[in-house]
Tab-separated table of C-alpha atoms and ligand atoms in Angstrom:
chain	number	residue	atom	x	y	z
O	63	UNK	CA	218.614	-13.137	-12.851
O	64	UNK	CA	217.618	-11.395	-16.064
O	65	UNK	CA	214.653	-12.346	-18.219
O	66	UNK	CA	215.735	-13.650	-21.628
O	67	UNK	CA	212.333	-14.878	-22.837
O	68	UNK	CA	208.665	-14.291	-22.159
O	69	UNK	CA	206.270	-17.125	-22.912
O	70	UNK	CA	202.612	-18.049	-22.803
O	71	UNK	CA	201.224	-21.343	-21.520
O	72	UNK	CA	199.393	-23.230	-24.299
O	73	UNK	CA	198.924	-26.586	-22.550
O	74	UNK	CA	199.062	-27.971	-19.024
O	75	UNK	CA	198.025	-31.507	-18.067
O	76	UNK	CA	199.219	-34.511	-16.080
O	77	UNK	CA	201.391	-36.999	-18.030
O	78	UNK	CA	202.261	-39.431	-15.258
O	79	UNK	CA	201.603	-39.735	-11.535
O	80	UNK	CA	202.653	-36.468	-9.875
O	81	UNK	CA	204.042	-34.839	-13.045
O	82	UNK	CA	202.460	-32.286	-15.391
O	83	UNK	CA	203.584	-31.323	-18.867
O	84	UNK	CA	203.580	-27.579	-19.422
O	85	UNK	CA	203.898	-26.305	-23.012
O	86	UNK	CA	205.061	-22.712	-23.335
O	87	UNK	CA	204.895	-20.778	-26.609
O	88	UNK	CA	207.681	-18.212	-26.750
O	89	UNK	CA	206.397	-14.716	-27.385
O	90	UNK	CA	209.298	-12.297	-26.816
O	91	UNK	CA	211.585	-13.272	-28.503
O	92	UNK	CA	209.576	-15.926	-30.335
O	93	UNK	CA	212.253	-18.617	-30.476
O	94	UNK	CA	215.209	-20.014	-28.536
O	95	UNK	CA	218.456	-21.581	-29.643
O	96	UNK	CA	219.337	-24.346	-27.203
O	97	UNK	CA	220.900	-27.791	-27.144
O	98	UNK	CA	219.083	-30.966	-26.120
O	99	UNK	CA	219.727	-31.537	-22.413
O	100	UNK	CA	219.920	-27.877	-21.329
O	101	UNK	CA	217.706	-26.320	-18.676
O	102	UNK	CA	216.035	-23.001	-17.878
O	103	UNK	CA	215.110	-20.841	-14.923
O	104	UNK	CA	211.497	-19.857	-14.290
O	105	UNK	CA	211.444	-16.426	-12.644
O	106	UNK	CA	208.935	-16.399	-9.834
O	107	UNK	CA	206.642	-13.347	-9.736
O	108	UNK	CA	206.943	-10.843	-6.854
O	109	UNK	CA	210.179	-12.498	-5.771
O	110	UNK	CA	213.857	-12.546	-6.671
O	111	UNK	CA	213.755	-16.351	-6.666
O	112	UNK	CA	213.984	-18.677	-9.660
O	113	UNK	CA	213.217	-22.393	-10.058
O	114	UNK	CA	215.177	-24.618	-12.418
O	115	UNK	CA	213.695	-27.069	-14.908
O	116	UNK	CA	215.124	-29.166	-17.718
O	117	UNK	CA	213.808	-28.248	-21.155
O	118	UNK	CA	211.920	-31.474	-21.885
O	119	UNK	CA	211.247	-30.744	-25.553
O	120	UNK	CA	213.541	-31.128	-28.539
O	121	UNK	CA	215.496	-28.099	-29.867
O	122	UNK	CA	213.933	-28.755	-33.271
O	123	UNK	CA	210.847	-26.988	-31.852
O	124	UNK	CA	212.492	-23.567	-31.481
O	125	UNK	CA	209.254	-21.627	-30.924
O	126	UNK	CA	208.198	-23.436	-27.759
O	127	UNK	CA	209.546	-25.249	-24.735
O	128	UNK	CA	207.974	-28.045	-22.724
O	129	UNK	CA	208.595	-28.625	-19.033
O	130	UNK	CA	207.808	-31.682	-16.912
O	131	UNK	CA	207.100	-30.451	-13.432
O	132	UNK	CA	206.986	-32.648	-10.364
O	133	UNK	CA	204.251	-31.900	-7.872
O	134	UNK	CA	205.651	-30.395	-4.668
O	135	UNK	CA	203.205	-28.823	-2.241
O	136	UNK	CA	205.995	-26.888	-0.521
O	137	UNK	CA	208.143	-25.922	-3.517
O	138	UNK	CA	207.544	-22.331	-4.615
O	139	UNK	CA	208.437	-23.063	-8.259
O	140	UNK	CA	206.236	-26.138	-8.501
O	141	UNK	CA	203.311	-24.332	-6.841
O	142	UNK	CA	203.648	-21.426	-9.295
O	143	UNK	CA	203.865	-23.645	-12.388
O	144	UNK	CA	200.916	-25.798	-11.224
O	145	UNK	CA	198.834	-22.630	-10.811
O	146	UNK	CA	199.351	-21.492	-14.422
O	147	UNK	CA	196.492	-21.888	-16.922
O	148	UNK	CA	196.394	-21.725	-20.718
O	149	UNK	CA	196.987	-18.122	-21.788
O	150	UNK	CA	198.976	-17.118	-18.693
O	151	UNK	CA	202.392	-15.621	-19.375
O	152	UNK	CA	205.649	-16.241	-17.562
O	153	UNK	CA	209.259	-15.085	-17.585
O	154	UNK	CA	212.220	-17.325	-18.298
O	155	UNK	CA	216.009	-17.272	-18.373
O	156	UNK	CA	217.590	-19.726	-20.827
O	157	UNK	CA	219.443	-21.692	-22.028
O	158	UNK	CA	221.536	-22.918	-19.104
O	159	UNK	CA	223.802	-25.884	-18.415
O	160	UNK	CA	226.739	-27.699	-19.944
O	161	UNK	CA	225.501	-31.317	-19.747
O	162	UNK	CA	223.901	-31.118	-23.187
O	163	UNK	CA	223.962	-33.837	-25.844
O	164	UNK	CA	227.308	-34.010	-27.668
O	165	UNK	CA	225.997	-33.916	-31.245
O	166	UNK	CA	229.392	-34.350	-32.884
O	167	UNK	CA	229.808	-37.752	-31.220
O	168	UNK	CA	228.533	-41.052	-32.569
O	169	UNK	CA	229.667	-43.046	-29.521
O	170	UNK	CA	227.337	-45.450	-27.745
O	171	UNK	CA	225.274	-43.785	-25.018
O	172	UNK	CA	223.808	-44.726	-21.667
O	173	UNK	CA	221.059	-42.506	-20.228
O	174	UNK	CA	220.180	-42.962	-16.546
O	175	UNK	CA	217.279	-41.064	-14.963
O	176	UNK	CA	215.491	-41.125	-11.654
O	177	UNK	CA	211.813	-40.041	-11.663
O	178	UNK	CA	211.519	-36.421	-12.935
O	179	UNK	CA	215.126	-36.653	-14.222
O	180	UNK	CA	213.396	-38.290	-17.215
O	181	UNK	CA	212.630	-34.763	-18.390
O	182	UNK	CA	216.330	-34.129	-19.169
O	183	UNK	CA	216.658	-37.418	-21.078
O	184	UNK	CA	213.374	-36.869	-22.980
O	185	UNK	CA	214.740	-33.836	-24.832
O	186	UNK	CA	217.801	-35.778	-26.003
O	187	UNK	CA	215.930	-38.921	-27.065
O	188	UNK	CA	213.266	-36.957	-28.981
O	189	UNK	CA	216.008	-34.975	-30.705
O	190	UNK	CA	218.027	-38.096	-31.603
O	191	UNK	CA	214.850	-39.716	-32.985
O	192	UNK	CA	213.840	-36.661	-35.045
O	193	UNK	CA	217.348	-36.187	-36.450
O	194	UNK	CA	217.734	-39.901	-37.341
O	195	UNK	CA	220.612	-40.429	-34.928
O	196	UNK	CA	219.201	-43.427	-33.085
O	197	UNK	CA	220.205	-45.975	-35.720
O	198	UNK	CA	223.735	-47.425	-36.054
O	199	UNK	CA	224.686	-47.051	-32.372
O	200	UNK	CA	223.865	-48.615	-29.032
O	201	UNK	CA	221.670	-46.510	-26.745
O	202	UNK	CA	220.513	-47.795	-23.363
O	203	UNK	CA	217.946	-45.809	-21.366
O	204	UNK	CA	217.491	-46.721	-17.669
O	205	UNK	CA	214.583	-45.059	-15.852
O	206	UNK	CA	214.046	-45.671	-12.155
O	207	UNK	CA	210.733	-44.847	-10.456
O	208	UNK	CA	208.855	-46.111	-7.431
O	209	UNK	CA	205.691	-47.240	-9.248
O	210	UNK	CA	204.655	-48.002	-12.825
O	211	UNK	CA	202.315	-45.018	-13.187
O	212	UNK	CA	205.282	-42.676	-12.569
O	213	UNK	CA	207.100	-43.895	-15.711
O	214	UNK	CA	207.205	-41.266	-18.423
O	215	UNK	CA	206.370	-42.011	-22.083
O	216	UNK	CA	206.866	-45.757	-21.740
O	217	UNK	CA	204.806	-46.467	-24.901
O	218	UNK	CA	207.024	-44.151	-26.956
O	219	UNK	CA	210.212	-45.676	-25.508
O	220	UNK	CA	209.002	-49.234	-26.197
O	221	UNK	CA	208.092	-48.174	-29.770
O	222	UNK	CA	211.626	-46.833	-30.288
O	223	UNK	CA	213.051	-50.109	-28.976
O	224	UNK	CA	210.903	-51.976	-31.538
O	225	UNK	CA	211.995	-49.633	-34.325
O	226	UNK	CA	215.749	-49.434	-33.636
O	227	UNK	CA	217.788	-52.555	-33.011
O	228	UNK	CA	220.327	-50.611	-30.913
O	229	UNK	CA	217.825	-48.767	-28.675
O	230	UNK	CA	217.097	-50.439	-25.334
O	231	UNK	CA	214.647	-49.169	-22.714
O	232	UNK	CA	215.054	-50.470	-19.132
O	233	UNK	CA	212.402	-49.151	-16.726
O	234	UNK	CA	212.901	-50.294	-13.124
O	235	UNK	CA	210.561	-49.956	-10.153
O	236	UNK	CA	211.656	-49.835	-6.539
O	237	UNK	CA	208.297	-49.972	-4.713
O	238	UNK	CA	205.909	-52.161	-6.714
O	239	UNK	CA	205.482	-55.912	-6.201
O	240	UNK	CA	203.106	-56.784	-9.103
O	241	UNK	CA	205.538	-55.926	-11.892
O	242	UNK	CA	207.469	-58.385	-13.981
O	243	UNK	CA	210.135	-55.913	-15.161
O	244	UNK	CA	213.320	-54.824	-13.404
O	245	UNK	CA	213.076	-54.030	-9.704
O	246	UNK	CA	215.331	-52.423	-7.129
O	247	UNK	CA	217.834	-49.626	-7.350
O	248	UNK	CA	218.563	-48.303	-10.819
O	249	UNK	CA	222.319	-48.571	-10.192
O	250	UNK	CA	221.956	-52.348	-9.619
O	251	UNK	CA	220.111	-52.699	-12.937
O	252	UNK	CA	222.774	-50.658	-14.753
O	253	UNK	CA	225.521	-52.778	-13.133
O	254	UNK	CA	223.824	-55.997	-14.270
O	255	UNK	CA	222.987	-55.059	-17.861
O	256	UNK	CA	225.836	-52.884	-19.080
O	257	UNK	CA	229.141	-54.287	-20.351
O	258	UNK	CA	232.230	-54.018	-18.152
O	259	UNK	CA	234.257	-52.048	-20.681
O	260	UNK	CA	232.454	-48.755	-21.323
O	261	UNK	CA	235.658	-46.816	-21.980
O	262	UNK	CA	234.356	-45.715	-25.403
O	263	UNK	CA	230.829	-44.813	-24.215
O	264	UNK	CA	229.285	-41.582	-22.973
O	265	UNK	CA	226.746	-41.237	-20.162
O	266	UNK	CA	224.062	-38.672	-19.301
O	267	UNK	CA	222.245	-38.723	-15.976
O	268	UNK	CA	219.662	-36.742	-13.985
O	269	UNK	CA	217.712	-37.335	-10.804
O	270	UNK	CA	218.536	-36.723	-7.168
O	271	UNK	CA	222.167	-35.598	-6.686
O	272	UNK	CA	222.807	-38.741	-4.579
O	273	UNK	CA	221.503	-41.007	-7.362
O	274	UNK	CA	223.516	-39.213	-10.039
O	275	UNK	CA	226.708	-39.491	-7.959
O	276	UNK	CA	226.054	-43.217	-7.408
O	277	UNK	CA	225.598	-43.683	-11.181
O	278	UNK	CA	228.841	-41.797	-11.925
O	279	UNK	CA	230.784	-43.781	-9.290
O	280	UNK	CA	229.495	-47.080	-10.667
O	281	UNK	CA	230.157	-46.317	-14.334
O	282	UNK	CA	233.629	-44.901	-13.705
O	283	UNK	CA	234.866	-47.394	-11.082
O	284	UNK	CA	233.235	-50.621	-12.312
O	285	UNK	CA	232.619	-50.024	-16.005
O	286	UNK	CA	235.747	-48.062	-17.040
O	287	UNK	CA	233.769	-45.028	-18.259
O	288	UNK	CA	236.072	-42.006	-18.751
O	289	UNK	CA	235.111	-39.296	-16.178
O	290	UNK	CA	235.101	-36.678	-18.970
O	291	UNK	CA	232.405	-38.737	-20.740
O	292	UNK	CA	229.947	-38.449	-17.826
O	293	UNK	CA	227.504	-35.557	-18.239
O	294	UNK	CA	225.110	-34.172	-15.633
O	295	UNK	CA	224.230	-30.735	-14.302
O	296	UNK	CA	223.629	-32.340	-10.888
O	297	UNK	CA	227.094	-33.813	-10.314
O	298	UNK	CA	230.497	-33.592	-12.010
O	299	UNK	CA	233.045	-36.338	-11.349
O	300	UNK	CA	236.678	-35.352	-10.781
O	301	UNK	CA	238.652	-35.593	-13.986
I	518	FAD	C1	219.490	-28.499	-13.555
I	518	FAD	C2	218.195	-28.863	-12.871
I	518	FAD	C3	217.147	-29.367	-13.636
I	518	FAD	C4	215.936	-29.710	-13.013
I	518	FAD	N1	214.915	-30.182	-13.782
I	518	FAD	C5	213.736	-30.497	-13.202
I	518	FAD	C6	212.632	-30.948	-13.999
I	518	FAD	O1	212.734	-31.060	-15.229
I	518	FAD	N2	211.464	-31.226	-13.362
I	518	FAD	C7	211.322	-31.087	-11.991
I	518	FAD	O2	210.225	-31.346	-11.482
I	518	FAD	N3	212.359	-30.667	-11.219
I	518	FAD	C8	213.543	-30.353	-11.795
I	518	FAD	N4	214.584	-29.911	-11.025
I	518	FAD	C9	214.395	-29.822	-9.579
I	518	FAD	C10	213.727	-28.541	-9.198
I	518	FAD	O3	214.492	-27.430	-9.599
I	518	FAD	C11	213.630	-28.588	-7.679
I	518	FAD	O4	212.604	-29.502	-7.336
I	518	FAD	C12	213.374	-27.301	-7.084
I	518	FAD	O5	213.461	-27.458	-5.700
I	518	FAD	C13	212.004	-26.784	-7.468
I	518	FAD	O6	211.969	-25.515	-7.004
I	518	FAD	P1	210.841	-25.031	-6.050
I	518	FAD	O7	210.890	-23.547	-6.120
I	518	FAD	O8	209.551	-25.711	-6.382
I	518	FAD	O9	211.302	-25.558	-4.635
I	518	FAD	P2	211.850	-24.665	-3.407
I	518	FAD	O10	210.797	-23.690	-2.969
I	518	FAD	O11	213.193	-24.146	-3.746
I	518	FAD	O12	211.971	-25.793	-2.316
I	518	FAD	C14	213.023	-26.740	-2.370
I	518	FAD	C15	212.575	-27.982	-1.634
I	518	FAD	O13	212.407	-27.702	-0.252
I	518	FAD	C16	211.112	-28.120	0.171
I	518	FAD	N5	210.505	-27.113	1.063
I	518	FAD	C17	210.431	-25.787	0.840
I	518	FAD	N6	209.792	-25.186	1.846
I	518	FAD	C18	209.445	-26.162	2.721
I	518	FAD	C19	208.764	-26.196	3.962
I	518	FAD	N7	208.302	-25.083	4.533
I	518	FAD	N8	208.580	-27.394	4.576
I	518	FAD	C20	209.059	-28.543	4.023
I	518	FAD	N9	209.704	-28.567	2.840
I	518	FAD	C21	209.896	-27.404	2.226
I	518	FAD	C22	210.256	-28.218	-1.052
I	518	FAD	O14	209.316	-29.258	-0.883
I	518	FAD	C23	211.231	-28.486	-2.178
I	518	FAD	O15	211.319	-29.865	-2.449
I	518	FAD	C24	215.800	-29.560	-11.614
I	518	FAD	C25	216.866	-29.045	-10.852
I	518	FAD	C26	218.048	-28.695	-11.477
I	518	FAD	C27	219.158	-28.134	-10.643
C-alpha cells in the first residue's frame, strides 16, 4: 500500500478505559481532503502490513487527523501506535471507505457504535455540530460498552443533547450493575427506543462485524430501514 501522507504525533493520551487519542499533524502533504466517517491505514514500519483506523476528527480540521486506538497487547498496529511519542513521525494511506456521512441528506439519522466503533461516529457528530447540521432533524446516538469508564466523550454528547432538541444520546452498558442507564445489548436498546417505521431514516454503524450485522438486520427487518440507507465499512446488507 502506498504512502499518501506523512504525519507527526503532537498528542497521545488515554481518553477512556483502554483507548488513547492520538493527534497527528500532517507534514507531507500538510492537509487531507476527507469526508466524516472515512478511515485510514497506518503503515507499519519494517513490514508490508497496515492497520486500519477510523479518522476520529472532523474534516474541518484538514491539517491534522485524530485516531482513537484500542489497547491490544497482541495487535501489531495497536502496539506500534501505543509506542509513538510526541514528535515521532508515521506514514499513512488515506482517505479510505465509502460509509461516510451523506452531507446532501437532511434525513433523520441513527448512529450505533460498539466500544471503539465510537471513533467512526465521533467524526460525523463533531462535523455535524461544527457545520450547524444538528438542529432541525432527529439524531439518535446509541453507544454500547461493557463499563461506564469505556464510554467516549459522554459529557460532550450530553451537552449536545441539552443544546439540540432533536439530538438524543443513549449509552448502554452490558457488564455494570451499579448504573441507572440502559443495560444489555445495544440492539435491544435500539429496538426499544426507535420508531417502527424508519423507512425515511439513514443509519451509520461501527463495532465488531457481528454487532454491525445484528444492527443492520434489526433496522431493516423490524424497523423498515431501506438497506441502501445503512452505512458501515464493516458490513454491507444485500440491496
Ligand atoms: C474500517 C475499520 C475501522 C477501524 N477503526 C478502528 C478504530 O478507530 N479504533 C480501533 O481501535 N480499531 C479500529 N479498527 C479495528 C482495527 O483495525 C483492528 O483492531 C485491527 O486488528 C488492529 O490491527 P492490529 O495490527 O493492531 O492487529 P493485528 O496484528 O492485525 O491482529 C488482529 C487481532 O488478532 C489478535 N492477535 C494477533 N496476534 C495474536 C496472537 N499471537 N495471539 C492472540 N491474538 C493475536 C490481536 O489481538 C488482534 O485483535 C477498525 C477496523 C476497520 C476495518
